[in-house]
Amino acid sequence: MSTAILTGPPVAGSPLEADLRTLGFDVRTANDAASAAELLAAVPAQERVAVVDPRFVGHLHALRLALTDPRFPAAAVPGALTAQPGARAALARAFGRIPVGAGTAHLTDVLTDTLTESLDREETGLHRVELGSLVATVALTPAQREDAREAVAAVDDEAVRLRTAVKSRDGFFTTYCISPYSRYLARWCARRGLTPNQVTTASLLTALIAAGCAATGTRGGFIAAGLLLLFSFVLDCTDGQLARYSLQYSTMGAWLDATFDRAKEYAYYAGLALGAARGGDDVWALALGAMVLQTCRHVVDFSFNEANHDASANTSPTAALSDKLDSVGWTVWVRRMIVLPIGERWAMIAVLTACTSPRIVFYALLIGCALAACYTTAGRVLRSLTRRARRTDRAARALADLADSGPLAELIAGRARGRGRTGSFLAPVMAFLSAAVLLVWVIFQDDPTSWLTVGVAVCSALLAGAAVARPLKGALDWLVPPFFRAGEYVTILVLAARTDVPGALPAAYGLVAAVAYHHYDTVYRIRGGTGAPPRWLVRATGGHEGRILVITVLAAALSPSGFTIALTALAVVLALLVLIESIRFWVSSQAPAVHDEGEPA
């Protein structure tokens, strides 16, 4: 239960109390600031509290945005504010600063505004809601009240609520082919009490059924798989729209939405590979290649964004050109489609699954994702080289966490610390060489499953340690994690493919999926403000260089069939380790939900 305190002169016939109860508030009234402060102190500390001026006039959705959004410790619109438990102490202090005595009434004529200004000065994370076309005001006279009511009647707040449930920035396919009707599905779900997490789970189950249909290897199965994959994407859009429509944000929801997206896509790749195998076509290498490429694309996105999350002087001619292009309508959509976002990517996969074969699906996916990766990475490299930005310790820490360096790289980095200059190109060069030396060897060597490959893996680890020996604050240091990911994933792919044993590539697929989950989980923890996974987990998984060394030793020491069994066992162990810790963390986490705003009203 939440409590709303009405403080100020009462207004006869106002629907305000009914609106507050509709939003789930227990309404209490106070005559003045002192009695309101007493009511505040009597409310249990774990409850949300709202302070509302009885003269408030506005849309119900304006109140909903100000008083029920769980993402912010405190929020306000004119005439109303709220404080969650974390901001309750600041609100109590704001009440304590209210002037009392003769001649001070004019200072608190609108008490909520006085309290809002006080909370703003305390830097409590107060969120001032952007109302757009919505109305929220305090009517001090009958004339003002009548004008405000006319303004409220002129705007349909339900239409605004539906529109703002949709992301303001999304892909062409999602914007024009999904969102026009998925928003109504979100409202249907809200009116029946469904939660975003339930819709997210339904989307996952639909995608898994689609993967099962694809695994049948029949034309009917492929057609059903394509249709179900599209429906899964509709549900995937609906869960976020439902969260924005009903303001049901949660840490768990943000994690499930992000994690299930990857699980759905990669499970579908596996289903396609199984279906192709039933028809006598082995495309496991292509499926694993698609997963590797897509994951590396995401790592590029994550690393670049974290490196520039709070950089100062964050401007460049390339960024200015990009902003200029965004002012030309058609170029916005072309540029969004070039990067092959999830909507366009899933639509392409679904249509090609229904109409062609798994091999063609993977060829198109690899070509499309490769072109998108080249486009986005080249643009980000140009931005990084042409901007003058001072990157923070937080950004350097985030990049170091994304690098996923294990005990071996830590030891090497400790011995190399102090050599080289922070901000130079040494780190990305060392990371590139670490991956390139290993990949060139395993790709072009006649027999990469030898003890010489273990020696090359040791050299790769030495270079990896040198790459992270200094804080990652250079212009291109965000490339370090993607280079490490490419080196690890592709090494596993090539070694499994070169064993030429049935089952090796599916085992490698499972191993890369488990490791990729660990890397995605790291990203989502950093985004949630809780930092990377604990060091014991990183050390237990070996870090990227430790896993490479273990895999090359297994390839050299075991027969091809034994290597396949070892890959399977390693995949199972790593999956259990990272999943158990991840689930434990997210179920108990108090991290705030990732902010994901809809279109401005």
PDB file of N, CA and C in Angstrom, residues 83-130:
ATOM      1  N   ALA A  83       7.866  10.108  -3.025  1.00  0.00           N
ATOM      2  CA  ALA A  83       9.185   9.671  -2.555  1.00  0.00           C
ATOM      3  C   ALA A  83       9.099   8.199  -2.198  1.00  0.00           C
ATOM      4  N   GLN A  84       9.989   7.411  -2.792  1.00  0.00           N
ATOM      5  CA  GLN A  84      10.093   6.006  -2.419  1.00  0.00           C
ATOM      6  C   GLN A  84      10.892   5.905  -1.117  1.00  0.00           C
ATOM      7  N   PRO A  85      10.956   4.705  -0.517  1.00  0.00           N
ATOM      8  CA  PRO A  85      11.645   4.574   0.777  1.00  0.00           C
ATOM      9  C   PRO A  85      13.044   5.188   0.789  1.00  0.00           C
ATOM     10  N   GLY A  86      13.786   5.052  -0.322  1.00  0.00           N
ATOM     11  CA  GLY A  86      15.143   5.593  -0.351  1.00  0.00           C
ATOM     12  C   GLY A  86      15.202   7.103  -0.278  1.00  0.00           C
ATOM     13  N   ALA A  87      14.117   7.780  -0.641  1.00  0.00           N
ATOM     14  CA  ALA A  87      14.101   9.249  -0.620  1.00  0.00           C
ATOM     15  C   ALA A  87      13.240   9.807   0.506  1.00  0.00           C
ATOM     16  N   ARG A  88      12.705   8.907   1.358  1.00  0.00           N
ATOM     17  CA  ARG A  88      11.825   9.372   2.435  1.00  0.00           C
ATOM     18  C   ARG A  88      12.553  10.299   3.409  1.00  0.00           C
ATOM     19  N   ALA A  89      13.805   9.984   3.720  1.00  0.00           N
ATOM     20  CA  ALA A  89      14.558  10.824   4.665  1.00  0.00           C
ATOM     21  C   ALA A  89      14.742  12.226   4.104  1.00  0.00           C
ATOM     22  N   ALA A  90      15.021  12.313   2.805  1.00  0.00           N
ATOM     23  CA  ALA A  90      15.188  13.624   2.175  1.00  0.00           C
ATOM     24  C   ALA A  90      13.875  14.406   2.210  1.00  0.00           C
ATOM     25  N   LEU A  91      12.742  13.713   2.009  1.00  0.00           N
ATOM     26  CA  LEU A  91      11.448  14.391   2.070  1.00  0.00           C
ATOM     27  C   LEU A  91      11.174  14.892   3.484  1.00  0.00           C
ATOM     28  N   ALA A  92      11.529  14.084   4.479  1.00  0.00           N
ATOM     29  CA  ALA A  92      11.347  14.530   5.873  1.00  0.00           C
ATOM     30  C   ALA A  92      12.193  15.767   6.162  1.00  0.00           C
ATOM     31  N   ARG A  93      13.414  15.795   5.650  1.00  0.00           N
ATOM     32  CA  ARG A  93      14.257  16.982   5.855  1.00  0.00           C
ATOM     33  C   ARG A  93      13.666  18.192   5.139  1.00  0.00           C
ATOM     34  N   ALA A  94      13.069  17.951   3.955  1.00  0.00           N
ATOM     35  CA  ALA A  94      12.437  19.054   3.230  1.00  0.00           C
ATOM     36  C   ALA A  94      11.287  19.632   4.035  1.00  0.00           C
ATOM     37  N   PHE A  95      10.490  18.769   4.695  1.00  0.00           N
ATOM     38  CA  PHE A  95       9.428  19.269   5.570  1.00  0.00           C
ATOM     39  C   PHE A  95      10.014  20.071   6.723  1.00  0.00           C
ATOM     40  N   GLY A  96      11.153  19.624   7.237  1.00  0.00           N
ATOM     41  CA  GLY A  96      11.776  20.314   8.360  1.00  0.00           C
ATOM     42  C   GLY A  96      12.269  21.702   8.010  1.00  0.00           C
ATOM     43  N   ARG A  97      12.483  21.959   6.724  1.00  0.00           N
ATOM     44  CA  ARG A  97      12.946  23.278   6.307  1.00  0.00           C
ATOM     45  C   ARG A  97      11.797  24.218   5.939  1.00  0.00           C
ATOM     46  N   ILE A  98      10.546  23.763   6.085  1.00  0.00           N
ATOM     47  CA  ILE A  98       9.406  24.610   5.761  1.00  0.00           C
ATOM     48  C   ILE A  98       9.356  25.776   6.756  1.00  0.00           C
ATOM     49  N   PRO A  99       9.324  27.018   6.279  1.00  0.00           N
ATOM     50  CA  PRO A  99       9.265  28.166   7.204  1.00  0.00           C
ATOM     51  C   PRO A  99       7.931  28.222   7.936  1.00  0.00           C
ATOM     52  N   VAL A 100       7.963  28.608   9.167  1.00  0.00           N
ATOM     53  CA  VAL A 100       6.759  28.727   9.983  1.00  0.00           C
ATOM     54  C   VAL A 100       6.740  30.109  10.628  1.00  0.00           C
ATOM     55  N   GLY A 101       5.549  30.496  11.048  1.00  0.00           N
ATOM     56  CA  GLY A 101       5.425  31.777  11.737  1.00  0.00           C
ATOM     57  C   GLY A 101       4.759  32.819  10.860  1.00  0.00           C
ATOM     58  N   ALA A 102       4.514  33.983  11.452  1.00  0.00           N
ATOM     59  CA  ALA A 102       3.822  35.062  10.746  1.00  0.00           C
ATOM     60  C   ALA A 102       4.637  35.544   9.554  1.00  0.00           C
ATOM     61  N   GLY A 103       3.940  35.810   8.481  1.00  0.00           N
ATOM     62  CA  GLY A 103       4.589  36.374   7.294  1.00  0.00           C
ATOM     63  C   GLY A 103       5.270  35.362   6.402  1.00  0.00           C
ATOM     64  N   THR A 104       5.119  34.061   6.669  1.00  0.00           N
ATOM     65  CA  THR A 104       5.794  33.046   5.848  1.00  0.00           C
ATOM     66  C   THR A 104       4.835  32.276   4.954  1.00  0.00           C
ATOM     67  N   ALA A 105       3.528  32.547   5.040  1.00  0.00           N
ATOM     68  CA  ALA A 105       2.550  31.741   4.296  1.00  0.00           C
ATOM     69  C   ALA A 105       2.782  31.822   2.797  1.00  0.00           C
ATOM     70  N   HIS A 106       3.198  33.017   2.319  1.00  0.00           N
ATOM     71  CA  HIS A 106       3.382  33.173   0.867  1.00  0.00           C
ATOM     72  C   HIS A 106       4.531  32.313   0.340  1.00  0.00           C
ATOM     73  N   LEU A 107       5.424  31.872   1.219  1.00  0.00           N
ATOM     74  CA  LEU A 107       6.550  31.048   0.789  1.00  0.00           C
ATOM     75  C   LEU A 107       6.133  29.605   0.509  1.00  0.00           C
ATOM     76  N   THR A 108       5.006  29.217   1.061  1.00  0.00           N
ATOM     77  CA  THR A 108       4.539  27.833   0.876  1.00  0.00           C
ATOM     78  C   THR A 108       3.098  27.814   0.381  1.00  0.00           C
ATOM     79  N   ASP A 109       2.741  28.795  -0.439  1.00  0.00           N
ATOM     80  CA  ASP A 109       1.385  28.831  -0.967  1.00  0.00           C
ATOM     81  C   ASP A 109       1.063  27.542  -1.715  1.00  0.00           C
ATOM     82  N   VAL A 110       2.047  26.997  -2.444  1.00  0.00           N
ATOM     83  CA  VAL A 110       1.924  25.672  -3.063  1.00  0.00           C
ATOM     84  C   VAL A 110       3.005  24.808  -2.418  1.00  0.00           C
ATOM     85  N   LEU A 111       2.618  24.095  -1.359  1.00  0.00           N
ATOM     86  CA  LEU A 111       3.589  23.350  -0.561  1.00  0.00           C
ATOM     87  C   LEU A 111       4.346  22.329  -1.388  1.00  0.00           C
ATOM     88  N   THR A 112       3.651  21.671  -2.316  1.00  0.00           N
ATOM     89  CA  THR A 112       4.315  20.639  -3.115  1.00  0.00           C
ATOM     90  C   THR A 112       5.461  21.209  -3.935  1.00  0.00           C
ATOM     91  N   ASP A 113       5.288  22.431  -4.445  1.00  0.00           N
ATOM     92  CA  ASP A 113       6.365  23.049  -5.220  1.00  0.00           C
ATOM     93  C   ASP A 113       7.558  23.371  -4.325  1.00  0.00           C
ATOM     94  N   THR A 114       7.293  23.836  -3.097  1.00  0.00           N
ATOM     95  CA  THR A 114       8.375  24.126  -2.155  1.00  0.00           C
ATOM     96  C   THR A 114       9.154  22.858  -1.822  1.00  0.00           C
ATOM     97  N   LEU A 115       8.413  21.769  -1.580  1.00  0.00           N
ATOM     98  CA  LEU A 115       9.070  20.500  -1.275  1.00  0.00           C
ATOM     99  C   LEU A 115       9.871  19.983  -2.462  1.00  0.00           C
ATOM    100  N   THR A 116       9.331  20.154  -3.668  1.00  0.00           N
ATOM    101  CA  THR A 116      10.026  19.687  -4.871  1.00  0.00           C
ATOM    102  C   THR A 116      11.345  20.420  -5.041  1.00  0.00           C
ATOM    103  N   GLU A 117      11.323  21.741  -4.865  1.00  0.00           N
ATOM    104  CA  GLU A 117      12.566  22.514  -4.992  1.00  0.00           C
ATOM    105  C   GLU A 117      13.584  22.084  -3.950  1.00  0.00           C
ATOM    106  N   SER A 118      13.130  21.803  -2.756  1.00  0.00           N
ATOM    107  CA  SER A 118      14.037  21.362  -1.692  1.00  0.00           C
ATOM    108  C   SER A 118      14.657  20.009  -2.025  1.00  0.00           C
ATOM    109  N   LEU A 119      13.844  19.061  -2.543  1.00  0.00           N
ATOM    110  CA  LEU A 119      14.376  17.754  -2.935  1.00  0.00           C
ATOM    111  C   LEU A 119      15.359  17.893  -4.091  1.00  0.00           C
ATOM    112  N   ASP A 120      15.072  18.810  -4.987  1.00  0.00           N
ATOM    113  CA  ASP A 120      15.956  19.022  -6.136  1.00  0.00           C
ATOM    114  C   ASP A 120      17.327  19.490  -5.676  1.00  0.00           C
ATOM    115  N   ARG A 121      17.359  20.356  -4.677  1.00  0.00           N
ATOM    116  CA  ARG A 121      18.642  20.868  -4.187  1.00  0.00           C
ATOM    117  C   ARG A 121      19.434  19.787  -3.457  1.00  0.00           C
ATOM    118  N   GLU A 122      18.753  18.806  -2.906  1.00  0.00           N
ATOM    119  CA  GLU A 122      19.443  17.728  -2.181  1.00  0.00           C
ATOM    120  C   GLU A 122      20.037  16.670  -3.102  1.00  0.00           C
ATOM    121  N   GLU A 123      19.755  16.750  -4.375  1.00  0.00           N
ATOM    122  CA  GLU A 123      20.257  15.780  -5.355  1.00  0.00           C
ATOM    123  C   GLU A 123      19.883  14.355  -4.952  1.00  0.00           C
ATOM    124  N   THR A 124      18.594  14.148  -4.742  1.00  0.00           N
ATOM    125  CA  THR A 124      18.097  12.828  -4.358  1.00  0.00           C
ATOM    126  C   THR A 124      17.747  11.968  -5.572  1.00  0.00           C
ATOM    127  N   GLY A 125      18.032  12.463  -6.764  1.00  0.00           N
ATOM    128  CA  GLY A 125      17.615  11.736  -7.964  1.00  0.00           C
ATOM    129  C   GLY A 125      16.185  12.065  -8.351  1.00  0.00           C
ATOM    130  N   LEU A 126      15.741  13.273  -7.999  1.00  0.00           N
ATOM    131  CA  LEU A 126      14.367  13.691  -8.320  1.00  0.00           C
ATOM    132  C   LEU A 126      14.162  13.717  -9.825  1.00  0.00           C
ATOM    133  N   HIS A 127      13.078  13.100 -10.252  1.00  0.00           N
ATOM    134  CA  HIS A 127      12.716  13.068 -11.670  1.00  0.00           C
ATOM    135  C   HIS A 127      11.546  14.003 -11.899  1.00  0.00           C
ATOM    136  N   ARG A 128      11.751  15.010 -12.732  1.00  0.00           N
ATOM    137  CA  ARG A 128      10.655  15.907 -13.120  1.00  0.00           C
ATOM    138  C   ARG A 128      10.039  15.359 -14.406  1.00  0.00           C
ATOM    139  N   VAL A 129       8.803  14.937 -14.316  1.00  0.00           N
ATOM    140  CA  VAL A 129       8.142  14.269 -15.433  1.00  0.00           C
ATOM    141  C   VAL A 129       7.947  15.239 -16.590  1.00  0.00           C
ATOM    142  N   GLU A 130       8.322  14.784 -17.797  1.00  0.00           N
ATOM    143  CA  GLU A 130       8.045  15.560 -19.005  1.00  0.00           C
ATOM    144  C   GLU A 130       6.605  15.288 -19.419  1.00  0.00           C
TER     145      GLU A 130
END
